[in-house]
Short mmCIF file of C-alpha atoms in Angstrom, two decimals:
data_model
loop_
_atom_site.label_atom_id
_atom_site.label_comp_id
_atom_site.label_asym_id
_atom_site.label_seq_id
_atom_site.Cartn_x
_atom_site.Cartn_y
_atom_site.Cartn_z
CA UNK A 1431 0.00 0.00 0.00
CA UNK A 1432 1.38 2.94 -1.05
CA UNK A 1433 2.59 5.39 1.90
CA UNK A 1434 2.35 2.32 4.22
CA UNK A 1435 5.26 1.28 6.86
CA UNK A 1436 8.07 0.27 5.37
CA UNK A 1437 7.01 0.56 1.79
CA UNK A 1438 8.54 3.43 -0.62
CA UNK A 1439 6.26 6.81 -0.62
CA UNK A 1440 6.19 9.46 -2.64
CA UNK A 1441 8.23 12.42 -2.85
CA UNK A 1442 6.59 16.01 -3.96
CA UNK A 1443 7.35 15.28 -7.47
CA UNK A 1444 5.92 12.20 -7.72
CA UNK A 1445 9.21 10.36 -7.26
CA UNK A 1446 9.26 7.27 -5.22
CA UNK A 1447 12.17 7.57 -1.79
CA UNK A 1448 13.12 4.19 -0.56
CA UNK A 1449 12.45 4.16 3.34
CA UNK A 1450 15.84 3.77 4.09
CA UNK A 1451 17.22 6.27 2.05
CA UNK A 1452 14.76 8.65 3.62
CA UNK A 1453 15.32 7.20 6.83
CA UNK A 1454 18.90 8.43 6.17
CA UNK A 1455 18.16 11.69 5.05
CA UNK A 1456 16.13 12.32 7.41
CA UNK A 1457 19.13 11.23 10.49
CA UNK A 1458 21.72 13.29 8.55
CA UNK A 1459 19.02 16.57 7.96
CA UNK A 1460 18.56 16.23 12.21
CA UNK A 1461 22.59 15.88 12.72
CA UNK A 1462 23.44 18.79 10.66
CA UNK A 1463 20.94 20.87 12.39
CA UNK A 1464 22.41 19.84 15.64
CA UNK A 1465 25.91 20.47 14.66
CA UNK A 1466 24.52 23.89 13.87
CA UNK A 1467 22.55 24.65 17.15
CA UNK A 1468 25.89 23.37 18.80
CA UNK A 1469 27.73 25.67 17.21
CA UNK A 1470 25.79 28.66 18.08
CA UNK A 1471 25.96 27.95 21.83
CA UNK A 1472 29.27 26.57 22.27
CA UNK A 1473 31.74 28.83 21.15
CA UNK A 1474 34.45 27.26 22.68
CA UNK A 1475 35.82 25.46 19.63
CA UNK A 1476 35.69 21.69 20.44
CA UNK A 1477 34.53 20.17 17.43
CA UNK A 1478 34.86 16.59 18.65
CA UNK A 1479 32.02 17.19 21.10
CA UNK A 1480 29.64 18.93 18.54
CA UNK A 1481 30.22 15.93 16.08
CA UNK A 1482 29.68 13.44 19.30
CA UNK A 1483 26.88 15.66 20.15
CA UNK A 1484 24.79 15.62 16.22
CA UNK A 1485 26.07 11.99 15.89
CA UNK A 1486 24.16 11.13 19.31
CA UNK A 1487 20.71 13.42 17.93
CA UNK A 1488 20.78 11.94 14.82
CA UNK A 1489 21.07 8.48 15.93
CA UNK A 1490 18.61 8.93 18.37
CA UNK A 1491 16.41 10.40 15.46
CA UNK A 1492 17.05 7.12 13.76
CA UNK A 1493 16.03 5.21 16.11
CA UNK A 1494 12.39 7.11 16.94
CA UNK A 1495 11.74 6.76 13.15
CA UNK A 1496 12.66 3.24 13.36
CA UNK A 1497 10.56 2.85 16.24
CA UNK A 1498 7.92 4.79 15.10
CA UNK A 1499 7.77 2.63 11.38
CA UNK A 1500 7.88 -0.68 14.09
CA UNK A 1501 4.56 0.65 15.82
CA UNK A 1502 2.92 1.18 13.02
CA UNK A 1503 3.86 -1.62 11.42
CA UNK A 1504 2.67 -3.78 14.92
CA UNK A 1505 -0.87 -1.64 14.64
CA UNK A 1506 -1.31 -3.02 11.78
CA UNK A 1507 -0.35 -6.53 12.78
CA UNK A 1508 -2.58 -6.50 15.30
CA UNK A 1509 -5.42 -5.06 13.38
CA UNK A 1510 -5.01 -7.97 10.59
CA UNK A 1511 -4.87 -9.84 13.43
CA UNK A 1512 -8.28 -8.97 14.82
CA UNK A 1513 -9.89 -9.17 11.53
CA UNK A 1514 -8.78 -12.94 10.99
CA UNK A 1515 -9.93 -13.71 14.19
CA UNK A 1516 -13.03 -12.54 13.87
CA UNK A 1517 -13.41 -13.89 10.41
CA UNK A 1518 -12.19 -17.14 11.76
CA UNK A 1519 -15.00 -16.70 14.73
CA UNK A 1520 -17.45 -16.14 12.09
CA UNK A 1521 -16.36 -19.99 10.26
CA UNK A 1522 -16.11 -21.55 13.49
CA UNK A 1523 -19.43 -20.54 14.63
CA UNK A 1524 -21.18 -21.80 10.83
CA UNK A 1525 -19.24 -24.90 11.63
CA UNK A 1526 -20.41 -25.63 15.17
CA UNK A 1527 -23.72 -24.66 13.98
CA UNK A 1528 -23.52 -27.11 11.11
CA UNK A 1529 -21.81 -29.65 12.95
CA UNK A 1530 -25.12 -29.21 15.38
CA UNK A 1531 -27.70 -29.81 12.90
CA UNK A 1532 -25.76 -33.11 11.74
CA UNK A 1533 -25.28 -34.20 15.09
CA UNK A 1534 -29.15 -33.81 15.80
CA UNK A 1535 -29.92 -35.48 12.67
CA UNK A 1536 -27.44 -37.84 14.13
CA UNK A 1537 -29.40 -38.31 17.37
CA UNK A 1538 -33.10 -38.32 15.83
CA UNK A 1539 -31.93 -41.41 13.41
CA UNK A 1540 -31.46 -39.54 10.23
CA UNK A 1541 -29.03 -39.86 7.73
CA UNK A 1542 -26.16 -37.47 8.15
CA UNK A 1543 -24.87 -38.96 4.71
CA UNK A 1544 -27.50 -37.87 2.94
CA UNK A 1545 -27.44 -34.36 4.46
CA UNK A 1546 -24.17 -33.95 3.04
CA UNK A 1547 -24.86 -35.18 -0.19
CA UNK A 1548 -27.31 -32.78 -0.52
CA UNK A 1549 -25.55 -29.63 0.80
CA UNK A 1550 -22.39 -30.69 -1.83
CA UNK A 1551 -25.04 -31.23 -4.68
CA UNK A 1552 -26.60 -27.77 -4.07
CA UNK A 1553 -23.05 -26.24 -3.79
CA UNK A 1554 -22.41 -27.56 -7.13
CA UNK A 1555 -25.62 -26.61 -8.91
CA UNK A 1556 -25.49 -23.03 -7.58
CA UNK A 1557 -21.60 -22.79 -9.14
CA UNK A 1558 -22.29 -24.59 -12.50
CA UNK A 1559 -26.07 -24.66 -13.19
CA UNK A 1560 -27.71 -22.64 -15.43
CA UNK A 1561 -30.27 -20.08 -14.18
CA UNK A 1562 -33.58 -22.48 -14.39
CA UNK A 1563 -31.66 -25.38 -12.95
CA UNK A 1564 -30.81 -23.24 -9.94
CA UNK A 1565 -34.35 -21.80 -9.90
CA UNK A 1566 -35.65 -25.47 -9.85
CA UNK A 1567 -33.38 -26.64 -7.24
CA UNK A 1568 -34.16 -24.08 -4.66
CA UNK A 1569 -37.96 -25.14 -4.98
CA UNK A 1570 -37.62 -28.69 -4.48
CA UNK A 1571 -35.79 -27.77 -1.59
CA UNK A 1572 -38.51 -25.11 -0.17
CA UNK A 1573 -41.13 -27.81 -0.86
CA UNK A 1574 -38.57 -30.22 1.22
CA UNK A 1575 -38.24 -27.98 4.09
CA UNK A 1576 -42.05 -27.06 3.77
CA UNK A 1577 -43.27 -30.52 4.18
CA UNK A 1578 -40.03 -31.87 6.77
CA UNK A 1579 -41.38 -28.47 8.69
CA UNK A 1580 -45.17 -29.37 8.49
CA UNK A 1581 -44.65 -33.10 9.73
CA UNK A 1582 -42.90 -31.19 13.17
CA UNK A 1583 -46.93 -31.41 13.79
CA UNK A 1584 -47.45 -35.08 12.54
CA UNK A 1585 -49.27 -33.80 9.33
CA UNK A 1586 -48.37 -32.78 5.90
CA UNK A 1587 -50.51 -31.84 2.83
CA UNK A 1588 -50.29 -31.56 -0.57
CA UNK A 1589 -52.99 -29.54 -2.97
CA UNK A 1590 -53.63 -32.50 -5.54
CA UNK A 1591 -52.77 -35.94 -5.89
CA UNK A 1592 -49.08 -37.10 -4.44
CA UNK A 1593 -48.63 -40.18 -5.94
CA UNK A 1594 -44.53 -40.28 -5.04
CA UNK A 1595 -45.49 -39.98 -1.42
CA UNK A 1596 -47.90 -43.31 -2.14
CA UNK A 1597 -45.15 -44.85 -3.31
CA UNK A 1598 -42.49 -43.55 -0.72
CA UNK A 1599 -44.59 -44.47 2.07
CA UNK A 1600 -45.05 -48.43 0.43
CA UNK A 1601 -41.41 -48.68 -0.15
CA UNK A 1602 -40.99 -47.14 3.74
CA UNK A 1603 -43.97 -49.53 5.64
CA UNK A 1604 -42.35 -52.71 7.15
CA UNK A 1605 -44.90 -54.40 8.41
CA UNK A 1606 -48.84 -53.55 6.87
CA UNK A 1607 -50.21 -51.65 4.19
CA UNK A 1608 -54.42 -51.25 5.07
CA UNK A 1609 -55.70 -49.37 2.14
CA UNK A 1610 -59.92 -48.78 1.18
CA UNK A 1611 -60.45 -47.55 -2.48
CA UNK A 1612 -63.53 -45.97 -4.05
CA UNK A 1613 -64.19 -44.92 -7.17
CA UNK A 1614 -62.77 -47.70 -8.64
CA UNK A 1615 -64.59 -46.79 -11.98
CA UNK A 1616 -62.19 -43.66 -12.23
CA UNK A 1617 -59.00 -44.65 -14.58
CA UNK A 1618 -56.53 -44.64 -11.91
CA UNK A 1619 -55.63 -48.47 -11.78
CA UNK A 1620 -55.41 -48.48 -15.84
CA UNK A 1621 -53.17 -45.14 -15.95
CA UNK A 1622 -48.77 -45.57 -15.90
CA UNK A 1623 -49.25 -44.10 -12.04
CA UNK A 1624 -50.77 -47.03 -10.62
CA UNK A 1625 -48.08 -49.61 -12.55
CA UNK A 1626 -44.69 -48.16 -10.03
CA UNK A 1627 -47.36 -47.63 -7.24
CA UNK A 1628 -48.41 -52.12 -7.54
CA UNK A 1629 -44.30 -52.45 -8.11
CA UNK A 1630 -43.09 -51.03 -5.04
CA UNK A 1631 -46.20 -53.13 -3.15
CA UNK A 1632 -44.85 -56.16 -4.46
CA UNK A 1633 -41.40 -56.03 -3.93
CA UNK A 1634 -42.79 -54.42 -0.06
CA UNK A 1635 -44.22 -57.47 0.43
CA UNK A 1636 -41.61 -60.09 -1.65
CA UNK A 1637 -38.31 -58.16 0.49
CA UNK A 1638 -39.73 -56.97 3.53
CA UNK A 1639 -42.92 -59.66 4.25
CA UNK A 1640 -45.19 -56.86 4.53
CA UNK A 1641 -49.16 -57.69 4.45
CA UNK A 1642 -51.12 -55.91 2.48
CA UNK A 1643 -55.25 -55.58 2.41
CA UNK A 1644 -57.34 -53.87 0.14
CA UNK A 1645 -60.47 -52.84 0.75
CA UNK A 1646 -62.55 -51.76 -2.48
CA UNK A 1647 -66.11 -49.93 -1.49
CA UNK A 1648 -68.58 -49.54 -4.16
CA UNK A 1649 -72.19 -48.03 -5.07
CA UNK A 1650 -75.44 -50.00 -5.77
CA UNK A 1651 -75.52 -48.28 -9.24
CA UNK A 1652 -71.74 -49.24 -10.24
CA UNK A 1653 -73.11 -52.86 -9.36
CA UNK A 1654 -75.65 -52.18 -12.00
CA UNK A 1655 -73.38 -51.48 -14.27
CA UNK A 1656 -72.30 -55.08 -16.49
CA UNK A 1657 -69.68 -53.04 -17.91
CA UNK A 1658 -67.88 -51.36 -14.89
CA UNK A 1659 -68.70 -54.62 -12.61
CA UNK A 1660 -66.29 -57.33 -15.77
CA UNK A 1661 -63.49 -54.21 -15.17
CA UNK A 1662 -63.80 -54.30 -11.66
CA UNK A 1663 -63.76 -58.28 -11.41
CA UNK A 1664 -60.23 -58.31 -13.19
CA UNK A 1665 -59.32 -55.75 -11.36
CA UNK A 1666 -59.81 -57.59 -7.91
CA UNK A 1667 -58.29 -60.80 -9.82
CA UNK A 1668 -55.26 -58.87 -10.64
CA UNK A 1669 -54.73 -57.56 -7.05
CA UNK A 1670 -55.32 -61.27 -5.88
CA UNK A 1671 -52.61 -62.55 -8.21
CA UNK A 1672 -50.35 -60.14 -6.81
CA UNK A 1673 -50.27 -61.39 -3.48
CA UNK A 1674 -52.92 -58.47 -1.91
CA UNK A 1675 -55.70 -59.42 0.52
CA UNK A 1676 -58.97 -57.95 -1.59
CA UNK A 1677 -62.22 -57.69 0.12
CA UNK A 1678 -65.36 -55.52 -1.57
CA UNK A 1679 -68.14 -53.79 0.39
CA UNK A 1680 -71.09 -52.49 -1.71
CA UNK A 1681 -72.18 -49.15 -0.07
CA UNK A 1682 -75.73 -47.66 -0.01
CA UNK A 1683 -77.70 -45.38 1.83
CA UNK A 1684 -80.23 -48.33 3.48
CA UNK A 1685 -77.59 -50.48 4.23
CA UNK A 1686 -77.48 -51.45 8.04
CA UNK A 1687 -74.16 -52.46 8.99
CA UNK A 1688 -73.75 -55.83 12.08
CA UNK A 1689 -71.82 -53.77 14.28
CA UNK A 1690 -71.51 -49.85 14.95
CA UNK A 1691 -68.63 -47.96 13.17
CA UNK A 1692 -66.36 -45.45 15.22
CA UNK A 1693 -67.49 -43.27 12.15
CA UNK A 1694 -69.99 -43.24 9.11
CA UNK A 1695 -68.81 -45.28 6.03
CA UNK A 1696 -67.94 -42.89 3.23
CA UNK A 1697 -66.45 -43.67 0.37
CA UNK A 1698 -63.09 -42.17 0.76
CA UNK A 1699 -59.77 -43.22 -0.36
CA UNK A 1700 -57.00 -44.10 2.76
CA UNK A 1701 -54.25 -46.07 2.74
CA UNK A 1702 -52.74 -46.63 6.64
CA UNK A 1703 -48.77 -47.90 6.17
CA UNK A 1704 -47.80 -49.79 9.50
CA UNK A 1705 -51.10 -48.64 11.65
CA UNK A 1706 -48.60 -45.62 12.61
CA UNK A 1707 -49.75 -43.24 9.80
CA UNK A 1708 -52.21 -42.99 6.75
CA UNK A 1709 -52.75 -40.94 3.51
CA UNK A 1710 -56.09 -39.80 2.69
CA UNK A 1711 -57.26 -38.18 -0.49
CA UNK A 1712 -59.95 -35.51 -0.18
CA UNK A 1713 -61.81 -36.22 -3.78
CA UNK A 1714 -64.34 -33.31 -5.20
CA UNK A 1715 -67.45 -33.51 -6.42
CA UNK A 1716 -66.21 -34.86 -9.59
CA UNK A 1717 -64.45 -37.30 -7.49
CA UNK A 1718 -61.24 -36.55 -9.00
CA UNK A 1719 -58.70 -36.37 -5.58
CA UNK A 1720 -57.65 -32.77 -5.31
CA UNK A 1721 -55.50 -32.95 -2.34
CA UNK A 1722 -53.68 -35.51 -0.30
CA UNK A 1723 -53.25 -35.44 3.34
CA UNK A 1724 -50.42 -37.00 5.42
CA UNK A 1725 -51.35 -37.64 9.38
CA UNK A 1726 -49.41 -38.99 11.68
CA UNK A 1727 -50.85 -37.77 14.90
CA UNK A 1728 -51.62 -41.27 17.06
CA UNK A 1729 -55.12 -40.39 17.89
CA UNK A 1730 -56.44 -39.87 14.57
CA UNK A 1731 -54.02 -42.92 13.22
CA UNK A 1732 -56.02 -45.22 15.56
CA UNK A 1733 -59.41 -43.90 14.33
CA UNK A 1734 -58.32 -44.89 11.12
CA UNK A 1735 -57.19 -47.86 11.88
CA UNK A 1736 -60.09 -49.10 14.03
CA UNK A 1737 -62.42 -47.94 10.56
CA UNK A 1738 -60.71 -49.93 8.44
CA UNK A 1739 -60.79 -52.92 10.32
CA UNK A 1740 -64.65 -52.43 11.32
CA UNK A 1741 -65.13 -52.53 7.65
CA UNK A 1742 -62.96 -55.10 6.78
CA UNK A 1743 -64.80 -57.52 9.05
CA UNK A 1744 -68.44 -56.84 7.26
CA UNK A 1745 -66.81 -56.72 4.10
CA UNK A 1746 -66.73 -59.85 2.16
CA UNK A 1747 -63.80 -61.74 -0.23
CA UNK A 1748 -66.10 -62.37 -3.14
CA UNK A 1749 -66.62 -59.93 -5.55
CA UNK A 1750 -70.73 -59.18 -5.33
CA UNK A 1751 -72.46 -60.64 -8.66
CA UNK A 1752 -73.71 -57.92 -10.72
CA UNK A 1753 -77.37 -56.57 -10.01
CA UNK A 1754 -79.95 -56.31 -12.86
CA UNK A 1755 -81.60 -52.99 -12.47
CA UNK A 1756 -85.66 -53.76 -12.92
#
């Protein structure tokens, strides 16, 4: 830095004096002057002790510039000093806090491996990616966060259908999978969705020996119905061949149940993974599922639970024989 201890400044014409040689000048200016002052009070013509006398001003001159040119030069030492250590304050404390979080993770049984992974893959989109990527990265992560955040309370949602948590949650369940499905005359079991969704159910219960029961609830006028009631046969065939427990119950408003629900049956769509927590799927008047709800709080998990197996028991395993509308 220009001007700076020890460094060359400038002269008053621009040109550049070496410290020392200043230094120098500077000693031999201060001894001259002495000699002078000397010789204007101490006429008594001993020129050894004037030159002893400007040698000993000028060296002492010397030596304050020298000393001077050391304290600034140890200010600034010590002010380099204090910014490093607060800029290494500042990484310690991101690394305690980050060595924190992992070490909760750590504690609450999640993967601190993954974690990482993440936080290196981010780092490495944000310096490489193009804009969109970058843009796309940060919202899978807000959604992340949004849902991770939302479960905190034991329950999650989702504005439409989620079919990767449906098939998350199979591939996650390690013991049962209790599911009821309505509607079975909308396309869902025909579309590409439901072909991962009846994979990762089959290799949940091949792998991990999970049970799986299906409970499929239809209407007195889709029992009417030749056409929908051949589709719905194969479809209960298919599920049997796969290894799932299928039961039907047709649903209608006269219908007296044997034994008192915990709640009316409606025809709603849940799937309970390990009696521990269920997804249900709020359908709209077009019964087309327009948002998906994740609960894990125990008291409503039991409710759930204690439904599905009030129905299963009135329920029967053979697919009703269609009825001939009169």
């Amino acid at each position: 830095m220009p001007g700076g201890a020890g460094t060359p400044g400038p002269a008053a014409g621009g040109v550049r004096i070496a410290p020392v040689v200043l230094k120098v000048l500077i000693t031999v200016v201060v001894s001259t002057v002495a000699y002078v002052i000397t010789n204007l009070f101490d006429q008594t013509g001993d020129d050894l002790w004037k030159i002893a006398v400007s040698v000993v001003i000028g060296g002492s001159a010397l030596i304050v510039q020298y000393m001077v040119d050391f304290e600034q030069r140890l200010g600034a030492v010590e002010s380099g000093h204090r910014e490093r250590s607060r800029e290494l304050e500042g990484h310690f404390n991101h690394l305690s806090d980050a060595a924190g979080l992992l070490g909760e993770l750590d504690q609450a049984g999640m993967s601190t491996s993954d974690a990482r992974r993440l936080i290196k893959s981010l780092n490495r989109v944000g310096a490489q990616g193009p804009e969109i990527v970058k843009a796309f990265a940060r919202s899978e992560v807000e959604n992340l966060a949004s849902v991770v955040t939302d479960l905190t309370g034991m329950t999650a949602h989702w504005p439409r259908d989620n079919n990767e948590w449906l098939i998350r949650l199979t591939e996650c369940a390690r013991r049962t999978i209790d599911a009821t499905s309505s509607s079975v005359d909308q396309p869902f079991w025909s579309t590409d969705s439901a072909g991962p969704y009846l994979d990762a159910q089959a290799e949940a219960m091949r792998v991990r020996g999970v049970t799986i029961r299906r409970l499929f609830m239809i209407r007195e006028d889709e029992r009417s119905n030749p056409e929908f009631m051949e589709r719905f046969q194969q479809l209960c065939q298919d599920q049997r061949d796969a290894g799932i427990s299928v039961r039907v119950r047709v649903l209608s408003p006269a219908q007296q149940l044997d034994r008192p629900l915990p709640r009316p049956v409606v025809a709603r769509d849940v799937v309970i993974f390990d009696s521990e927590l269920y997804l249900e799927f709020d359908p709209d008047r077009q019964e087309g599922n327009v948002q998906t709800r994740l609960d894990a709080e125990g008291r409503r998990v039991d409710g759930q639970v204690r439904t599905f197996n009030a129905l299963w028991a009135t329920a029967t395993e053979e697919v009703p024989s269609p009825t001939v509308s009169g």
